[in-house]
Amino acid sequence: MKLVDEAEIEVIGGDGGNGGSVWLQADENLNTLVDFRHERSFKAQRGENGMGRQMYGKGGEDKVVTVPVGTVITNVDTDEVIGDLTRHGDRLLVARGGKGGLGNMHFKSSVNRSPRQATPGEAGEQRT
């Protein structure tokens, strides 16, 4: 049995997971946008926080929204056409997920063996 001094025990945290993205996918079995009457906001899953022992957080799941074939996607703020889904199965990325933050294992050095700092993640895109 080996005795360990308290100074040798390190709790180093891992990075946070990336957030999920929002995709639109064309489906020839749909013919109207009536489903958007009730659900107007679509959010992908957020990434998990990093944990101790250099364990990274799990990345968020992407959100896939099905729309009819022939849907034209425009940004309301800039009136820019983002894309046009013309064939069954076409996919378009409309909002990219955020990037997870860095855990304190990135700030570890020979002098500072147990750092107590981390950086926050970056927010994902939001579009109307």
XYZ file of N, CA, C and O in Angstrom:
512
model
N 0.846 -1.174 0.000
C 0.000 0.000 0.000
C 0.889 1.233 0.000
O 1.828 1.323 0.765
N 0.550 2.174 -0.877
C 1.338 3.399 -0.994
C 0.562 4.538 -0.358
O -0.621 4.740 -0.648
N 1.202 5.271 0.514
C 0.579 6.444 1.112
C 0.852 7.643 0.216
O 1.966 7.839 -0.251
N -0.175 8.430 -0.019
C -0.058 9.588 -0.907
C -0.197 10.845 -0.082
O -1.117 10.993 0.720
N 0.726 11.753 -0.276
C 0.665 13.049 0.390
C -0.461 13.857 -0.252
O -0.739 13.746 -1.453
N -1.133 14.702 0.529
C -2.235 15.503 0.001
C -1.788 16.406 -1.141
O -2.556 16.702 -2.038
N -0.569 16.853 -1.134
C -0.079 17.742 -2.187
C -0.005 17.035 -3.534
O -0.027 17.675 -4.573
N 0.057 15.702 -3.538
C 0.160 14.969 -4.795
C -1.197 14.752 -5.459
O -1.277 14.425 -6.621
N -2.283 14.906 -4.709
C -3.615 14.672 -5.264
C -4.025 15.899 -6.079
O -4.040 17.015 -5.578
N -4.361 15.678 -7.332
C -4.730 16.775 -8.214
C -6.140 16.550 -8.742
O -6.481 15.447 -9.142
N -6.944 17.557 -8.707
C -8.268 17.502 -9.301
C -8.257 18.485 -10.457
O -8.403 19.683 -10.269
N -8.024 17.968 -11.630
C -7.924 18.796 -12.825
C -9.180 18.564 -13.661
O -9.515 17.442 -13.995
N -9.878 19.648 -13.999
C -11.132 19.553 -14.730
C -10.949 19.568 -16.232
O -10.028 20.181 -16.750
N -11.869 18.907 -16.931
C -11.839 18.851 -18.385
C -12.629 19.978 -19.022
O -13.246 20.798 -18.348
N -12.618 20.012 -20.338
C -13.313 21.041 -21.107
C -14.808 20.760 -21.163
O -15.246 19.614 -21.084
N -15.572 21.823 -21.352
C -17.010 21.680 -21.550
C -17.313 21.211 -22.972
O -16.521 21.406 -23.891
N -18.463 20.588 -23.152
C -18.854 20.094 -24.468
C -19.408 21.196 -25.354
O -19.932 22.202 -24.872
N -19.313 21.014 -26.654
C -19.862 21.970 -27.617
C -21.379 21.845 -27.660
O -21.935 20.765 -27.478
N -22.046 22.952 -27.928
C -23.497 22.933 -28.067
C -23.912 22.378 -29.416
O -23.146 22.378 -30.378
N -25.135 21.905 -29.499
C -25.660 21.357 -30.741
C -26.037 22.460 -31.725
O -26.226 23.614 -31.353
N -26.163 22.107 -32.984
C -26.534 23.052 -34.042
C -27.973 22.799 -34.469
O -28.530 21.732 -34.219
N -28.578 23.780 -35.129
C -29.938 23.644 -35.649
C -29.861 23.474 -37.163
O -29.264 24.291 -37.864
N -30.452 22.395 -37.655
C -30.464 22.060 -39.080
C -31.902 22.056 -39.582
O -32.821 21.688 -38.864
N -32.093 22.416 -40.845
C -33.371 22.236 -41.531
C -33.185 21.134 -42.556
O -32.179 21.097 -43.262
N -34.166 20.230 -42.633
C -34.088 19.115 -43.580
C -35.385 19.046 -44.371
O -36.481 19.078 -43.805
N -35.238 18.937 -45.690
C -36.400 18.873 -46.577
C -37.003 17.473 -46.559
O -36.291 16.480 -46.572
N -38.339 17.428 -46.509
C -39.063 16.156 -46.500
C -40.214 16.264 -47.497
O -41.075 17.141 -47.369
N -40.237 15.355 -48.478
C -41.282 15.415 -49.510
C -42.646 14.993 -48.985
O -43.662 15.202 -49.640
N -42.717 14.413 -47.794
C -43.998 14.005 -47.220
C -44.723 15.162 -46.534
O -45.885 15.015 -46.158
N -44.075 16.287 -46.355
C -44.717 17.479 -45.791
C -45.102 18.413 -46.932
O -44.403 18.498 -47.938
N -46.220 19.127 -46.747
C -46.597 20.075 -47.792
C -46.977 21.450 -47.245
O -47.253 22.354 -48.011
N -47.014 21.610 -45.906
C -47.313 22.918 -45.321
C -46.383 23.182 -44.136
O -45.735 22.272 -43.623
N -46.392 24.432 -43.706
C -45.624 24.821 -42.525
C -46.533 24.998 -41.312
O -46.233 25.756 -40.399
N -47.653 24.268 -41.284
C -48.626 24.400 -40.203
C -48.033 23.986 -38.847
O -48.464 24.474 -37.806
N -47.021 23.143 -38.839
C -46.403 22.722 -37.583
C -45.728 23.885 -36.863
O -45.554 23.853 -35.639
N -45.348 24.922 -37.602
C -44.676 26.071 -37.003
C -45.647 27.013 -36.302
O -45.239 27.964 -35.665
N -46.934 26.769 -36.423
C -47.924 27.608 -35.759
C -47.812 27.475 -34.239
O -47.954 28.444 -33.503
N -47.518 26.283 -33.765
C -47.472 26.041 -32.327
C -46.057 26.119 -31.760
O -45.867 26.585 -30.651
N -45.093 25.639 -32.495
C -43.707 25.683 -32.034
C -42.928 26.614 -32.950
O -42.652 26.288 -34.092
N -42.557 27.778 -32.418
C -41.890 28.781 -33.236
C -40.405 28.912 -32.931
O -39.672 29.524 -33.681
N -39.985 28.378 -31.811
C -38.593 28.496 -31.405
C -37.981 27.104 -31.327
O -38.551 26.199 -30.713
N -36.817 26.949 -31.940
C -36.140 25.659 -31.948
C -34.749 25.831 -31.357
O -33.979 26.673 -31.814
N -34.450 25.038 -30.331
C -33.152 25.111 -29.671
C -32.525 23.729 -29.672
O -33.191 22.735 -29.386
N -31.247 23.700 -29.976
C -30.500 22.451 -29.868
C -30.061 22.288 -28.415
O -30.108 23.224 -27.610
N -29.619 21.103 -28.090
C -29.206 20.804 -26.726
C -27.877 21.490 -26.414
O -26.997 21.581 -27.268
N -27.733 21.966 -25.174
C -26.472 22.593 -24.769
C -25.477 21.514 -24.373
O -25.863 20.405 -24.013
N -24.200 21.852 -24.452
C -23.156 20.921 -24.046
C -23.061 20.838 -22.531
O -23.403 21.776 -21.820
N -22.576 19.710 -22.037
C -22.428 19.538 -20.598
C -21.163 20.233 -20.112
O -20.223 20.449 -20.872
N -21.146 20.525 -18.824
C -19.958 21.113 -18.212
C -18.864 20.066 -18.104
O -19.148 18.867 -17.989
N -17.622 20.510 -18.111
C -16.506 19.615 -17.875
C -16.510 19.155 -16.418
O -17.029 19.835 -15.531
N -15.933 17.991 -16.164
C -15.932 17.437 -14.820
C -14.505 17.226 -14.346
O -13.557 17.388 -15.100
N -14.343 16.864 -13.108
C -13.035 16.616 -12.538
C -12.363 15.417 -13.184
O -12.963 14.666 -13.951
N -11.096 15.237 -12.852
C -10.287 14.131 -13.374
C -10.145 14.169 -14.896
O -10.182 13.145 -15.569
N -10.065 15.345 -15.455
C -9.856 15.582 -16.889
C -10.945 14.977 -17.769
O -10.708 14.584 -18.903
N -12.180 14.900 -17.244
C -13.287 14.361 -18.034
C -13.970 15.509 -18.784
O -14.395 16.492 -18.178
N -14.052 15.363 -20.072
C -14.679 16.367 -20.922
C -16.193 16.244 -20.820
O -16.729 15.163 -20.590
N -16.877 17.368 -21.015
C -18.331 17.354 -21.041
C -18.833 16.821 -22.374
O -18.197 16.978 -23.409
N -19.988 16.203 -22.337
C -20.601 15.645 -23.546
C -21.130 16.784 -24.423
O -21.668 17.765 -23.920
N -20.971 16.652 -25.725
C -21.486 17.640 -26.663
C -22.995 17.539 -26.789
O -23.586 16.478 -26.590
N -23.648 18.659 -27.084
C -25.098 18.689 -27.238
C -25.546 18.061 -28.545
O -24.830 18.084 -29.543
N -26.747 17.515 -28.527
C -27.335 16.905 -29.725
C -27.843 18.000 -30.661
O -28.358 19.028 -30.215
N -27.721 17.760 -31.952
C -28.241 18.691 -32.948
C -29.765 18.601 -32.989
O -30.351 17.560 -32.713
N -30.402 19.703 -33.358
C -31.846 19.746 -33.541
C -32.109 19.774 -35.042
O -31.594 20.634 -35.766
N -32.881 18.810 -35.536
C -33.220 18.736 -36.959
C -34.703 19.062 -37.096
O -35.551 18.394 -36.498
N -35.011 20.093 -37.866
C -36.380 20.523 -38.104
C -36.738 20.168 -39.537
O -36.030 20.559 -40.471
N -37.817 19.413 -39.719
C -38.222 19.021 -41.070
C -39.158 20.088 -41.652
O -40.037 20.608 -40.966
N -38.915 20.404 -42.915
C -39.701 21.394 -43.641
C -40.053 20.811 -45.014
O -39.419 19.867 -45.476
N -41.065 21.355 -45.672
C -41.416 20.854 -47.009
C -40.332 21.149 -48.040
O -39.564 22.103 -47.905
N -40.277 20.323 -49.068
C -39.367 20.554 -50.186
C -39.773 21.862 -50.865
O -40.953 22.142 -51.043
N -38.800 22.688 -51.226
C -39.066 23.968 -51.863
C -39.073 25.132 -50.890
O -39.348 26.263 -51.275
N -38.749 24.886 -49.635
C -38.712 25.945 -48.637
C -37.488 26.835 -48.863
O -36.387 26.342 -49.044
N -37.709 28.131 -48.874
C -36.628 29.110 -48.991
C -36.424 29.714 -47.608
O -37.366 30.211 -46.995
N -35.186 29.693 -47.136
C -34.866 30.182 -45.802
C -34.199 31.542 -45.938
O -33.185 31.679 -46.624
N -34.777 32.563 -45.256
C -34.210 33.908 -45.274
C -33.998 34.388 -43.852
O -34.735 34.023 -42.940
N -32.990 35.219 -43.672
C -32.727 35.857 -42.396
C -33.602 37.095 -42.315
O -33.494 37.997 -43.150
N -34.464 37.164 -41.314
C -35.411 38.271 -41.201
C -34.692 39.589 -40.948
O -35.094 40.636 -41.463
N -33.611 39.561 -40.182
C -32.898 40.790 -39.830
C -32.219 41.447 -41.028
O -32.203 42.665 -41.156
N -31.632 40.632 -41.932
C -30.858 41.190 -43.044
C -31.499 40.971 -44.413
O -30.965 41.415 -45.420
N -32.624 40.280 -44.469
C -33.298 39.913 -45.730
C -32.384 39.129 -46.661
O -32.552 39.144 -47.886
N -31.418 38.450 -46.122
C -30.483 37.630 -46.896
C -31.055 36.222 -47.038
O -31.565 35.647 -46.084
N -30.974 35.671 -48.235
C -31.410 34.297 -48.466
C -30.301 33.359 -47.987
O -29.178 33.394 -48.493
N -30.616 32.548 -47.002
C -29.630 31.626 -46.436
C -29.524 30.375 -47.295
O -28.440 29.853 -47.516
N -30.655 29.894 -47.785
C -30.618 28.697 -48.618
C -31.988 28.324 -49.141
O -33.005 28.896 -48.758
N -32.000 27.329 -50.027
C -33.218 26.828 -50.646
C -33.134 25.307 -50.644
O -32.177 24.734 -51.162
N -34.121 24.667 -50.040
C -34.137 23.194 -49.977
C -35.016 22.682 -51.109
O -36.234 22.724 -51.029
N -34.391 22.207 -52.183
C -35.126 21.851 -53.397
C -35.341 20.361 -53.580
O -36.182 19.967 -54.371
N -34.571 19.518 -52.888
C -34.698 18.069 -53.059
C -34.966 17.392 -51.722
O -34.550 17.887 -50.674
N -35.609 16.254 -51.764
C -35.885 15.476 -50.556
C -34.559 15.071 -49.897
O -33.650 14.586 -50.550
N -34.443 15.335 -48.603
C -33.252 14.962 -47.871
C -32.195 16.049 -47.792
O -31.203 15.885 -47.088
N -32.374 17.162 -48.523
C -31.416 18.270 -48.430
C -31.389 18.793 -46.997
O -32.420 18.897 -46.338
N -30.179 19.133 -46.527
C -30.015 19.679 -45.174
C -29.304 21.019 -45.255
O -28.441 21.216 -46.098
N -29.670 21.907 -44.349
C -29.077 23.239 -44.303
C -28.823 23.619 -42.850
O -29.728 23.548 -42.016
N -27.596 24.015 -42.570
C -27.236 24.482 -41.234
C -27.695 25.929 -41.094
O -27.237 26.797 -41.832
N -28.612 26.188 -40.148
C -29.121 27.551 -39.991
C -28.552 28.250 -38.756
O -28.504 29.471 -38.722
N -28.124 27.499 -37.741
C -27.525 28.111 -36.550
C -26.505 27.143 -35.965
O -26.852 26.039 -35.556
N -25.261 27.576 -35.943
C -24.173 26.735 -35.424
C -24.154 26.810 -33.899
O -24.358 27.863 -33.313
N -23.886 25.691 -33.270
C -23.818 25.621 -31.814
C -22.571 26.288 -31.267
O -21.593 26.504 -31.973
N -22.603 26.602 -29.983
C -21.488 27.271 -29.322
C -20.343 26.319 -29.015
O -20.466 25.105 -29.079
N -19.207 26.910 -28.677
C -18.003 26.140 -28.357
C -17.881 26.031 -26.846
O -18.097 26.996 -26.125
N -17.530 24.859 -26.359
C -17.372 24.632 -24.928
C -16.152 25.349 -24.376
O -15.175 25.594 -25.081
N -16.211 25.691 -23.100
C -15.112 26.400 -22.451
C -13.952 25.475 -22.111
O -14.078 24.252 -22.129
N -12.819 26.077 -21.804
C -11.629 25.315 -21.442
C -11.610 25.066 -19.942
O -11.850 25.974 -19.150
N -11.311 23.843 -19.555
C -11.200 23.492 -18.146
C -9.856 23.895 -17.583
O -8.943 24.320 -18.298
N -9.720 23.722 -16.270
C -8.498 24.183 -15.632
C -7.280 23.324 -15.955
O -6.164 23.697 -15.646
N -7.442 22.203 -16.643
C -6.275 21.396 -17.012
C -5.389 22.120 -18.034
O -4.215 21.841 -18.142
N -5.949 23.091 -18.754
C -5.157 23.855 -19.721
C -4.251 24.883 -19.043
O -3.347 25.414 -19.672
N -4.534 25.188 -17.791
C -3.758 26.189 -17.070
C -2.771 25.549 -16.098
O -2.136 26.227 -15.307
N -2.645 24.260 -16.170
C -1.746 23.522 -15.299
C -0.297 23.726 -15.759
O -0.003 23.727 -16.948
N 0.601 23.899 -14.792
C 2.022 24.028 -15.101
C 2.813 23.374 -13.972
O 2.252 22.891 -12.994
N 4.105 23.375 -14.095
C 4.936 22.771 -13.060
C 4.878 23.574 -11.766
O 5.057 23.033 -10.681
N 4.599 24.856 -11.870
C 4.504 25.700 -10.682
C 3.095 25.670 -10.104
O 2.897 25.559 -8.901
N 2.102 25.761 -10.949
C 0.706 25.788 -10.527
C 0.066 24.444 -10.872
O -0.525 24.273 -11.936
N 0.173 23.478 -9.968
C -0.262 22.112 -10.267
C -1.763 21.930 -10.175
O -2.317 21.024 -10.789
N -2.430 22.733 -9.378
C -3.884 22.644 -9.241
C -4.506 24.019 -9.476
O -4.919 24.696 -8.539
N -4.583 24.451 -10.723
C -5.126 25.788 -10.989
C -6.622 25.831 -10.692
O -7.322 24.831 -10.806
N -7.096 26.967 -10.303
C -8.518 27.167 -10.017
C -9.085 28.201 -10.988
O -9.695 29.173 -10.585
N -8.846 27.997 -12.258
C -9.368 28.922 -13.262
C -9.824 28.152 -14.484
O -9.367 27.044 -14.745
N -10.735 28.735 -15.206
C -11.259 28.145 -16.433
C -11.776 29.291 -17.303
O -11.919 30.415 -16.834
N -12.026 29.012 -18.564
C -12.599 30.031 -19.442
C -14.018 29.624 -19.805
O -14.294 28.437 -20.006
N -14.920 30.580 -19.898
C -16.292 30.238 -20.282
C -16.370 29.888 -21.766
O -15.507 30.276 -22.548
N -17.401 29.189 -22.143
C -17.610 28.828 -23.540
C -18.153 30.009 -24.341
O -18.465 31.070 -23.800
N -18.246 29.804 -25.652
C -18.790 30.832 -26.540
C -20.235 30.494 -26.858
O -20.595 29.324 -27.029
N -21.057 31.502 -26.956
C -22.477 31.299 -27.263
C -22.645 30.884 -28.724
O -21.844 31.245 -29.583
N -23.696 30.151 -28.994
C -24.000 29.732 -30.362
C -24.741 30.834 -31.113
O -25.063 31.893 -30.566
N -24.999 30.591 -32.382
C -25.707 31.559 -33.216
C -27.201 31.556 -32.910
O -27.765 30.520 -32.559
N -27.812 32.731 -33.077
C -29.257 32.859 -32.977
C -29.741 33.576 -34.221
O -29.174 34.595 -34.618
N -30.771 33.029 -34.827
C -31.311 33.656 -36.044
C -32.821 33.683 -35.964
O -33.441 32.849 -35.338
N -33.385 34.658 -36.666
C -34.848 34.764 -36.761
C -35.239 34.512 -38.203
O -34.621 35.042 -39.105
